[in-house]
mmCIF file of C-alpha atoms in Angstrom:
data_model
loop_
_atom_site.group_PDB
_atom_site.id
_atom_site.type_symbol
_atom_site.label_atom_id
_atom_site.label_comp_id
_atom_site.label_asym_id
_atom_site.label_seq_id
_atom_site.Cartn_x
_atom_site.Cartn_y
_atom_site.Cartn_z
ATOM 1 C CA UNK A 1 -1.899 25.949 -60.248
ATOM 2 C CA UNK A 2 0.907 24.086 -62.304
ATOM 3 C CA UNK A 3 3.707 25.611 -60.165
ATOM 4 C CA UNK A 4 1.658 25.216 -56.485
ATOM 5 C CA UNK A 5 1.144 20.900 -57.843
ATOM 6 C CA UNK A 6 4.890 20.537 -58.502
ATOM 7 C CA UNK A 7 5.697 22.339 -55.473
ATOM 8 C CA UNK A 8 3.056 19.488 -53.534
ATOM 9 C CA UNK A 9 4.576 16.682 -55.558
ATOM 10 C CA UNK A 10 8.342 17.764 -54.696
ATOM 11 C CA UNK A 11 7.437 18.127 -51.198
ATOM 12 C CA UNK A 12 6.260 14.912 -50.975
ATOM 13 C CA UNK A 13 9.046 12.913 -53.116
ATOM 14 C CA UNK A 14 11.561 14.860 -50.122
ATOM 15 C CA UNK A 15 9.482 12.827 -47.432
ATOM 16 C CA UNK A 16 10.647 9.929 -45.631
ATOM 17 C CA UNK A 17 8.657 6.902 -46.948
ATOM 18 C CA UNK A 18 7.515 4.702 -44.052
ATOM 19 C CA UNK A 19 8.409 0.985 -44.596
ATOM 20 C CA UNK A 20 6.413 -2.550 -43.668
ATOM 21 C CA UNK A 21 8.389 -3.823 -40.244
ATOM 22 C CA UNK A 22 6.723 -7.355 -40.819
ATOM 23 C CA UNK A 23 7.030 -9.829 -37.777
ATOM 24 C CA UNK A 24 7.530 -12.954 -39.656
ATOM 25 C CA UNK A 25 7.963 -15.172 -36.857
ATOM 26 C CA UNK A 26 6.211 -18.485 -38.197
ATOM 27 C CA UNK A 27 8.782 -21.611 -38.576
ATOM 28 C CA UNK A 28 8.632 -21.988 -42.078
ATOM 29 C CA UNK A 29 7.511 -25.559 -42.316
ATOM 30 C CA UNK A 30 4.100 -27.541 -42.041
ATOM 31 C CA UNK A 31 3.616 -27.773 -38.535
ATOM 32 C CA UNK A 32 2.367 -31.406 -38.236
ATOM 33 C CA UNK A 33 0.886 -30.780 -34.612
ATOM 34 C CA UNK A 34 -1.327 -28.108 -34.886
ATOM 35 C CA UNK A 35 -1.509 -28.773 -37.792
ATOM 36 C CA UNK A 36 -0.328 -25.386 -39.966
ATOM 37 C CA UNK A 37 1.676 -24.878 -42.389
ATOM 38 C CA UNK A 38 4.325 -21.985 -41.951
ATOM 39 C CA UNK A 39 5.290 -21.518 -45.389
ATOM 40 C CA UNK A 40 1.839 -20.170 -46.457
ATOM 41 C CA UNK A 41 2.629 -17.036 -44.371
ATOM 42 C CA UNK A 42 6.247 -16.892 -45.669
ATOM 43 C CA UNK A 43 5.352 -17.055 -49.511
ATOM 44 C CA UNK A 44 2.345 -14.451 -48.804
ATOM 45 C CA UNK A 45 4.995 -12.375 -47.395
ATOM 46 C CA UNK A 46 6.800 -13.122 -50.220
ATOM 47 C CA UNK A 47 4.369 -12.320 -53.074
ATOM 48 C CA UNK A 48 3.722 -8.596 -51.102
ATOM 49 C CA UNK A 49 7.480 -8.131 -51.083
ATOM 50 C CA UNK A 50 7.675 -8.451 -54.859
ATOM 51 C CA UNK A 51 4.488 -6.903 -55.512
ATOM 52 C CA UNK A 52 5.630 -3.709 -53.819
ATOM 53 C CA UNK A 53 8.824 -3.226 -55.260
ATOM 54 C CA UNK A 54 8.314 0.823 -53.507
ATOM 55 C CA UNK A 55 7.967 -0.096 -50.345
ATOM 56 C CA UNK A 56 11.134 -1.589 -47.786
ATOM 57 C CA UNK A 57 10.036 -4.740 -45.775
ATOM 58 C CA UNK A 58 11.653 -4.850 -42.430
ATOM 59 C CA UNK A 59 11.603 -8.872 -42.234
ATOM 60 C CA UNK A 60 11.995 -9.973 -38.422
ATOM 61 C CA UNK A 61 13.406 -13.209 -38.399
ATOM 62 C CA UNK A 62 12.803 -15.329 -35.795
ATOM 63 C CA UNK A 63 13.756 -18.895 -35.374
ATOM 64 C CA UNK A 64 12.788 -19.972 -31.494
ATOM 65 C CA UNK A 65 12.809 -16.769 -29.777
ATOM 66 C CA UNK A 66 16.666 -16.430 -31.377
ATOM 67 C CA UNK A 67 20.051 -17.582 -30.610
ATOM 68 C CA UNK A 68 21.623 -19.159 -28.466
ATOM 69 C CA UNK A 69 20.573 -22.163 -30.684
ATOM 70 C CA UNK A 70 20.366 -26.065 -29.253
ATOM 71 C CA UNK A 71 20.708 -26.808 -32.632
ATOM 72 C CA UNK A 72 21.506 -23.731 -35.052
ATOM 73 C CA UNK A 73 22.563 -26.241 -37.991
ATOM 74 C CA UNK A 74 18.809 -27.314 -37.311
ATOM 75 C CA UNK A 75 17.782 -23.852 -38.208
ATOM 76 C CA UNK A 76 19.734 -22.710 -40.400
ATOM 77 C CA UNK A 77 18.649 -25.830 -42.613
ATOM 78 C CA UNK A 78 14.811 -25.706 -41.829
ATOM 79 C CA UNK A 79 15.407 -21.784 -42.477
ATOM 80 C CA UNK A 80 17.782 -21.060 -45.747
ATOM 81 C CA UNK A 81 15.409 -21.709 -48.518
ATOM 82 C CA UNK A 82 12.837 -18.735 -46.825
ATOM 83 C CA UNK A 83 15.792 -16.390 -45.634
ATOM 84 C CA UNK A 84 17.179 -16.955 -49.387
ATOM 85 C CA UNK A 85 14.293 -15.697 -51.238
ATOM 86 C CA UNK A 86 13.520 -12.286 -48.476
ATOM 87 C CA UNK A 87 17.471 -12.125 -49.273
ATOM 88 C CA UNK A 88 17.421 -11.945 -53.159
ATOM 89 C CA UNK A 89 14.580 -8.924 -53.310
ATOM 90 C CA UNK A 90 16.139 -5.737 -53.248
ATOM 91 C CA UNK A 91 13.333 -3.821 -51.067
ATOM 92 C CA UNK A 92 14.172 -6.000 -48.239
ATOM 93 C CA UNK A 93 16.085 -5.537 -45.183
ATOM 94 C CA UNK A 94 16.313 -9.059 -42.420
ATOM 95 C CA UNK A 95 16.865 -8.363 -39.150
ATOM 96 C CA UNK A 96 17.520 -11.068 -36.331
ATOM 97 C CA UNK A 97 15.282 -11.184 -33.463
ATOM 98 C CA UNK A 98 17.375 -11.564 -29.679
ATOM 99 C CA UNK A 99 15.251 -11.208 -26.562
ATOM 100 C CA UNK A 100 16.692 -9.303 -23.784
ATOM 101 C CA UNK A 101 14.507 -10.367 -21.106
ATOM 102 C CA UNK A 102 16.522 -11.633 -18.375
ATOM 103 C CA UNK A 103 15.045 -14.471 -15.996
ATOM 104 C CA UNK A 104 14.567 -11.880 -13.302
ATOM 105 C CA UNK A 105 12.058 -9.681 -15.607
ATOM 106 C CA UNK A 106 13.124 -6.098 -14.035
ATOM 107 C CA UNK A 107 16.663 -7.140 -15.225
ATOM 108 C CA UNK A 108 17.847 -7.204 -18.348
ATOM 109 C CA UNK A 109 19.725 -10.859 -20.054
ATOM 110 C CA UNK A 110 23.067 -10.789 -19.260
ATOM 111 C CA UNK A 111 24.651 -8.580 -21.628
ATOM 112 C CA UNK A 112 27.628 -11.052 -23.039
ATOM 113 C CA UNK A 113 24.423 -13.562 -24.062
ATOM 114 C CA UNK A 114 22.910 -11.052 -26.026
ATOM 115 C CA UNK A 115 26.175 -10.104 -27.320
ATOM 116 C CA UNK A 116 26.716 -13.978 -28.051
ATOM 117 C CA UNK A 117 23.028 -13.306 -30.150
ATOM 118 C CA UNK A 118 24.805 -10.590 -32.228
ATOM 119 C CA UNK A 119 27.693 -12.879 -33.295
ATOM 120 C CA UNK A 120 25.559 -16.013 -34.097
ATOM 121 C CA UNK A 121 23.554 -13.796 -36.699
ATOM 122 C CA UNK A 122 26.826 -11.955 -37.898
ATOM 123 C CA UNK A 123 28.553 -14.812 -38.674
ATOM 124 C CA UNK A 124 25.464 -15.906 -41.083
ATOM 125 C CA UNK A 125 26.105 -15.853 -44.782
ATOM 126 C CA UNK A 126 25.229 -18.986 -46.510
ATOM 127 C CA UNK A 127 23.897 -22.389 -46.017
ATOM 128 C CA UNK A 128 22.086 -25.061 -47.716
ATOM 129 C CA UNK A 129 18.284 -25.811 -47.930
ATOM 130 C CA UNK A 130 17.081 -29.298 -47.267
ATOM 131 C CA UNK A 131 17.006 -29.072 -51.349
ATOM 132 C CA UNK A 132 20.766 -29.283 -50.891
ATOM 133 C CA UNK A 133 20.775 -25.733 -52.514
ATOM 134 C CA UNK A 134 23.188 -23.221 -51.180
ATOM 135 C CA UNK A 135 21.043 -20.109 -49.930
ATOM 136 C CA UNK A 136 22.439 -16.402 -48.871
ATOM 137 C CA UNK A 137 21.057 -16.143 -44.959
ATOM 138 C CA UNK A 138 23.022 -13.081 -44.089
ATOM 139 C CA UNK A 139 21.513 -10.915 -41.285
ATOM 140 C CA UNK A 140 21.705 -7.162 -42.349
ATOM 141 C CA UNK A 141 20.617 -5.811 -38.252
ATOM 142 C CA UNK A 142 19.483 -6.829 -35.169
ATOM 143 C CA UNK A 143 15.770 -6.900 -33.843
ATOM 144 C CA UNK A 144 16.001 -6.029 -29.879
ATOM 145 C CA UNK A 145 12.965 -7.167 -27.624
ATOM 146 C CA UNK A 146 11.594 -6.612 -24.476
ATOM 147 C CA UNK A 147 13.673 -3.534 -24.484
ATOM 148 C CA UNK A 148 13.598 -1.837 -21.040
ATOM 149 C CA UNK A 149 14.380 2.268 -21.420
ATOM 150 C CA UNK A 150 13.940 2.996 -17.846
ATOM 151 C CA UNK A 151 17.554 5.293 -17.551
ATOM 152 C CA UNK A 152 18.795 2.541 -15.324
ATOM 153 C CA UNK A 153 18.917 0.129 -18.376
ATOM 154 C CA UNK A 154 20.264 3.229 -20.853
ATOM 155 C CA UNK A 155 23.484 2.160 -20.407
ATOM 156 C CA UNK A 156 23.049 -1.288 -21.345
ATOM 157 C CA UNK A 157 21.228 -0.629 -24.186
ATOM 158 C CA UNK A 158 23.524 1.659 -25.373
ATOM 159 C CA UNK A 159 26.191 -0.597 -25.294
ATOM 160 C CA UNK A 160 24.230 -3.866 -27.246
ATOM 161 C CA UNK A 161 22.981 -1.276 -29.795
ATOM 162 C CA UNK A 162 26.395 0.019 -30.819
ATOM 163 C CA UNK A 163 27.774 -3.511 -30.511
ATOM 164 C CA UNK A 164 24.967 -4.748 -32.940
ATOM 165 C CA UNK A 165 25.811 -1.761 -35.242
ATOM 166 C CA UNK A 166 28.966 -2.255 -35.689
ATOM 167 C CA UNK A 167 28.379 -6.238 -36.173
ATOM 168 C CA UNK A 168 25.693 -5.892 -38.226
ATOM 169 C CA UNK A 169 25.058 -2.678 -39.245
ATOM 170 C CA UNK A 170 20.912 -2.419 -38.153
ATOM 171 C CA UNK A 171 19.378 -1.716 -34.728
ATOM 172 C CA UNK A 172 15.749 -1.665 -34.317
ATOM 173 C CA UNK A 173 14.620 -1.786 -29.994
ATOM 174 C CA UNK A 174 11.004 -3.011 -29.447
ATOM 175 C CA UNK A 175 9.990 -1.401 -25.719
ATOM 176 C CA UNK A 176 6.463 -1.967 -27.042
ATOM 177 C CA UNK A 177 5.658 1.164 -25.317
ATOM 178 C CA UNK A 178 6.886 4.753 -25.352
ATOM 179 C CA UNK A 179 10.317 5.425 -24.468
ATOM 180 C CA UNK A 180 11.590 7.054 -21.456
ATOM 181 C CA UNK A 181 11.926 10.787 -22.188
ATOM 182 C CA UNK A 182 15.286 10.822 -20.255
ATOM 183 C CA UNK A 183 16.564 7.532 -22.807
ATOM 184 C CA UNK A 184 16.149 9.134 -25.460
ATOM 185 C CA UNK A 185 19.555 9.254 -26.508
ATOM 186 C CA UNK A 186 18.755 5.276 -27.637
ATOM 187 C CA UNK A 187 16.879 7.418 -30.677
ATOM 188 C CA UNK A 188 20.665 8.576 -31.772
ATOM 189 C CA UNK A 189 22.152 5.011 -31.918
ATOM 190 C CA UNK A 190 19.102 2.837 -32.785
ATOM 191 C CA UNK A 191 17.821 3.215 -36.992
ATOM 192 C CA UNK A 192 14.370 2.222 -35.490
ATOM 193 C CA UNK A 193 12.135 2.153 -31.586
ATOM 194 C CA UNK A 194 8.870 0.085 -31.611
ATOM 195 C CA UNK A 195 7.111 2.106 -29.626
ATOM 196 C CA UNK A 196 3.868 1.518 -29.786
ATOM 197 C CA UNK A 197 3.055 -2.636 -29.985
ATOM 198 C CA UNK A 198 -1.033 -3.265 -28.607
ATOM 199 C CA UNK A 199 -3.777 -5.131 -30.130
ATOM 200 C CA UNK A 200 -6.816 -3.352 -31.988
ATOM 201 C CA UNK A 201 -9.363 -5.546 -30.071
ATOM 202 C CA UNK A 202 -10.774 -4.185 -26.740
ATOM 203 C CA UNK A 203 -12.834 -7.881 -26.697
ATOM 204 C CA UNK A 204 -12.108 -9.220 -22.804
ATOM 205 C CA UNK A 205 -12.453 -12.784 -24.782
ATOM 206 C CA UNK A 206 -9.488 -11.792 -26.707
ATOM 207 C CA UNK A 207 -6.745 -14.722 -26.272
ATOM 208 C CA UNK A 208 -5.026 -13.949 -23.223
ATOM 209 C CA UNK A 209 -1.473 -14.526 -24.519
ATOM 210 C CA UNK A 210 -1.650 -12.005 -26.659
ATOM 211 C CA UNK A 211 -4.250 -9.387 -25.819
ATOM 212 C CA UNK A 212 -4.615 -9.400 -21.842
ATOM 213 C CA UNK A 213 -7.164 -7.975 -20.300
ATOM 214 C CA UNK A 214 -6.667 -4.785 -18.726
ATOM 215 C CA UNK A 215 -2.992 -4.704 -19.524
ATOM 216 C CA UNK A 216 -3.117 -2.886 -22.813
ATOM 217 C CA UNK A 217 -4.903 0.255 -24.281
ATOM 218 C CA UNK A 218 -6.369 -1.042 -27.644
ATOM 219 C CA UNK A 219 -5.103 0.678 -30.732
ATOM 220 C CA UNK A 220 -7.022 3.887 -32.015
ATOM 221 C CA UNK A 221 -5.678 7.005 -34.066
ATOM 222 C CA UNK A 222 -5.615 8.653 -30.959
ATOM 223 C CA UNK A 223 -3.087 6.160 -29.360
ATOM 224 C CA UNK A 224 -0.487 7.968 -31.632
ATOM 225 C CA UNK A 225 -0.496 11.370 -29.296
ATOM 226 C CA UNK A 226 2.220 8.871 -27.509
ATOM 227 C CA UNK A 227 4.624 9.228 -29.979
ATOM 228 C CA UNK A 228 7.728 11.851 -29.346
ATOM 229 C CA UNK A 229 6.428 15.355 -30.265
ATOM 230 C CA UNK A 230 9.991 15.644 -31.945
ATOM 231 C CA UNK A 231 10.526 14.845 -35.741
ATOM 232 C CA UNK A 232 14.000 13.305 -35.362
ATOM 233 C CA UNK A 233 12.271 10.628 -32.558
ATOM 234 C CA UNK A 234 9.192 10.299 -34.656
ATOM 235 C CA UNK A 235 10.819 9.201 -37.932
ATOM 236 C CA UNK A 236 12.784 6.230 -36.311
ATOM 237 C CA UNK A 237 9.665 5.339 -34.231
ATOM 238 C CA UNK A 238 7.599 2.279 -35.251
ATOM 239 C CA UNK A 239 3.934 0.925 -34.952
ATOM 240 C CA UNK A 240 2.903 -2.733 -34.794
ATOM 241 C CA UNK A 241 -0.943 -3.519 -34.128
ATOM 242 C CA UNK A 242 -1.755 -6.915 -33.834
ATOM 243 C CA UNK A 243 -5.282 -8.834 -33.427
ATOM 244 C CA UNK A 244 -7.248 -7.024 -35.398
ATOM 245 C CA UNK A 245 -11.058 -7.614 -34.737
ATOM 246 C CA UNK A 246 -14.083 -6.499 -32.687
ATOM 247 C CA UNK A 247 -15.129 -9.902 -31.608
ATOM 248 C CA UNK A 248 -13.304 -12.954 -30.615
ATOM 249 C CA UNK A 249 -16.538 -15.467 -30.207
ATOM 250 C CA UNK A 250 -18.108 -15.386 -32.513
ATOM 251 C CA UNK A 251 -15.398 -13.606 -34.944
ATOM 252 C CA UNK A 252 -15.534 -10.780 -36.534
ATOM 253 C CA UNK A 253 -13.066 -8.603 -37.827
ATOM 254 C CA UNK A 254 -12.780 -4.961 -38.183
ATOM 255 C CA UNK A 255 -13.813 -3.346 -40.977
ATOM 256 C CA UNK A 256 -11.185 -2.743 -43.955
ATOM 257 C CA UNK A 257 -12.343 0.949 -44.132
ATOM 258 C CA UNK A 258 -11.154 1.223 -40.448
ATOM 259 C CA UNK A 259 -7.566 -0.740 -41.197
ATOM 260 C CA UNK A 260 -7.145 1.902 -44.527
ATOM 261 C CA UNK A 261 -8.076 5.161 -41.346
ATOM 262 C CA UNK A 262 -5.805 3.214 -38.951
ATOM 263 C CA UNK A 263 -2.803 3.359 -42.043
ATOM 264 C CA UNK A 264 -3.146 6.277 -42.894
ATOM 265 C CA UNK A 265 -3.224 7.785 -39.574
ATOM 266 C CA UNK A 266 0.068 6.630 -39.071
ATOM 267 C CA UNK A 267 1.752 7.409 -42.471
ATOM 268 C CA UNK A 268 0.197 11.047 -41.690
ATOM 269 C CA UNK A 269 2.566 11.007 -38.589
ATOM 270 C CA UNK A 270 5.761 10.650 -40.747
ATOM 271 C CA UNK A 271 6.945 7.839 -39.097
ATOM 272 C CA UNK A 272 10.067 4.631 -39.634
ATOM 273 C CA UNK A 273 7.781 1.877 -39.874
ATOM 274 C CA UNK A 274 4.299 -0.206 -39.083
ATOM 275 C CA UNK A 275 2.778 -3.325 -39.684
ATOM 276 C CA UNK A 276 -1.459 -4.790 -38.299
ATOM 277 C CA UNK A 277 -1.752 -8.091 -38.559
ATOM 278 C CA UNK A 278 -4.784 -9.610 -38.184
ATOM 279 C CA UNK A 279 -4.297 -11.848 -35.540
ATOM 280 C CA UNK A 280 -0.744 -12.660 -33.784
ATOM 281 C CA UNK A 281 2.768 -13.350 -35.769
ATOM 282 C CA UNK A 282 2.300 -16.157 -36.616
ATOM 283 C CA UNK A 283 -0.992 -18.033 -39.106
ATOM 284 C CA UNK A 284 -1.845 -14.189 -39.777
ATOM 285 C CA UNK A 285 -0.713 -13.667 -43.206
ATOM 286 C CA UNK A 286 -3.071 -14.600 -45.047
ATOM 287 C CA UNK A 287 -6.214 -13.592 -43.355
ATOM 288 C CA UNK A 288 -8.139 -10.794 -44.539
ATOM 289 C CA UNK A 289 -8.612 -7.745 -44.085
ATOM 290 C CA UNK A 290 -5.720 -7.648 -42.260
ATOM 291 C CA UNK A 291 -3.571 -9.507 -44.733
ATOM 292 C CA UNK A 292 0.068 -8.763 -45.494
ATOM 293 C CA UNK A 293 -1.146 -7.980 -49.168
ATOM 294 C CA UNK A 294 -3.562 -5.804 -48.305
ATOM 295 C CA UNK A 295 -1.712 -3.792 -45.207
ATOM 296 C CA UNK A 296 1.309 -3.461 -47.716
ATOM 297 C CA UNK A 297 -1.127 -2.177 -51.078
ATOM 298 C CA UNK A 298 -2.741 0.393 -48.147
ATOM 299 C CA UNK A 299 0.410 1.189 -47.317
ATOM 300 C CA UNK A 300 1.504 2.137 -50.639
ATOM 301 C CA UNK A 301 -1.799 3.575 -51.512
ATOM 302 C CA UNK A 302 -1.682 6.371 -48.510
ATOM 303 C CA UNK A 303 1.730 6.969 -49.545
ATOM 304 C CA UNK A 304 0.941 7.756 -53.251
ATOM 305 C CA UNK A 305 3.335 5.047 -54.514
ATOM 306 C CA UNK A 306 2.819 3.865 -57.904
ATOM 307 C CA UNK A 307 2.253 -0.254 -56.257
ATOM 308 C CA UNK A 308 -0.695 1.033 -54.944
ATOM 309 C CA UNK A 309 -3.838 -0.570 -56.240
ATOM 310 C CA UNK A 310 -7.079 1.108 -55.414
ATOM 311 C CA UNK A 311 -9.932 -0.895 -53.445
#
């Protein structure tokens, strides 16, 4: 029995762990409109990151829907302090979010704007904080979205991937939706492919701008029979459920039991990356069960890492 347990426990040390890709969108300031302030999500974020020293965090940052910038000394400013600290933890990895929606939505944004995109975050590397303290900001890869893989687009894909790699080093592509079986060659020049982005909820009251009715097919265990049947594809794919409750009006949120099946679902699949949030990307951090705390302590939990605190 000895031998057959350290057999198990090498097996699993050889696996692939499967990291937090965390959508940290929220401007990190107090939002005096709304009014909400940003940097509650940012230091939750925070406090999982350094609680979970075993698990990588995948931080998408994303000031405005990304360069170009009306004002990117604006940003950087409102920005440095937060990009600092994810900067200074060693389990982290920031990656710059570019949009490559084009304003004709079958076509993709012209291709020397997005390269423009690539060079704005490549050329970050320090700045100071409206505390006047100098902060690292460097970018370590690029967060693609809207990605199109119909084999039309392959070739433009292609080309902004390896032009991101070789700027920045990191390529993650977020079709939202399983990729084109004859693009997947983008698996063997992007690190990462969100391929599976939906809400949990299947409540029509849902807000619209996230969870449209009849557009999506809410999240189950069984939604991940999309990903590639191949291991090579599934260990660079990535899984990000957002909006996770049964009812809208009045609220209600799923069950935690169901987020801990939903996780380890997914880490049973062997895959890059996931992330549920409990409502959208931004004010989500902190609510429960969703929470970035308690997705990242599952996380570790169904993984076996020693982080992992037991419910």
């Amino acid at each position: 029995m000895r031998s057959f347990l350290s057999l198990a426990a090498l097996v699993a040390s050889a696996r692939a762990a499967v990291d937090i890709l965390l959508p940290l969108y929220v401007y990190p300031i107090n939002d005096l409109v709304k009014p909400y302030d940003g940097t509650v999500d940012w230091t939750a974020a925070i406090a999982a990151i350094d609680a979970h020293p075993d698990l990588t965090f995948n931080v998408i940052i994303n000031p405005l829907s990304g360069p170009p910038f009306a004002s990117e000394a604006g940003i950087k400013i409102d920005w440095a302090k937060w990009i600092g600290q994810i900067n200074q933890r060693p389990n982290t990895v920031t990656l710059g979010y570019i949009s490559t929606l084009g304003t004709v939505q079958t076509n993709p944004r012209e291709i020397s704007v997005v390269k423009q995109g690539v060079d704005t975050y490549a050329a970050w590397t320090t700045a100071d904080g409206w505390d006047g303290v100098s902060y690292d900001i460097h970018i370590d890869g690029i967060f693609f979205d809207e990605v199109n893989t119909d084999p039309a687009q392959l070739d433009y894909y292609t080309q902004v991937s390896n032009y991101a790699k070789v700027e920045t080093g990191i390529v993650v592509l977020n079709p939202g939706v399983p990729v084109n079986t004859a693009s997947y060659s983008l698996y063997d020049v992007a690190d990462a492919i969100l391929s599976i982005e939906t809400c949990y909820t299947s409540d029509p009251n849902a807000p619209q701008d996230r969870c449209p009715s009849g557009t999506y097919i809410p999240f189950t265990p069984a939604s991940l029979s999309a990903l590639p049947s191949g291991a090579a594809q599934k260990a660079k794919s990535a899984i990000v459920v957002h909006d996770f409750y049964d009812d809208w009006e009045p609220y209600q949120p799923a069950p935690l039991s169901t987020l801990q099946t939903d996780i380890n679902a997914i880490v049973a699949q062997g895959v890059h990356s996931l992330y549920i949030t409990q409502w959208g990307y931004n004010e989500s951090f902190t609510r429960e069960p969703a929470s970035v705390e308690t997705v990242s302590n599952l996380l570790a939990l169904a993984q076996g890492l020693s982080s992992g605190q037991p419910l």
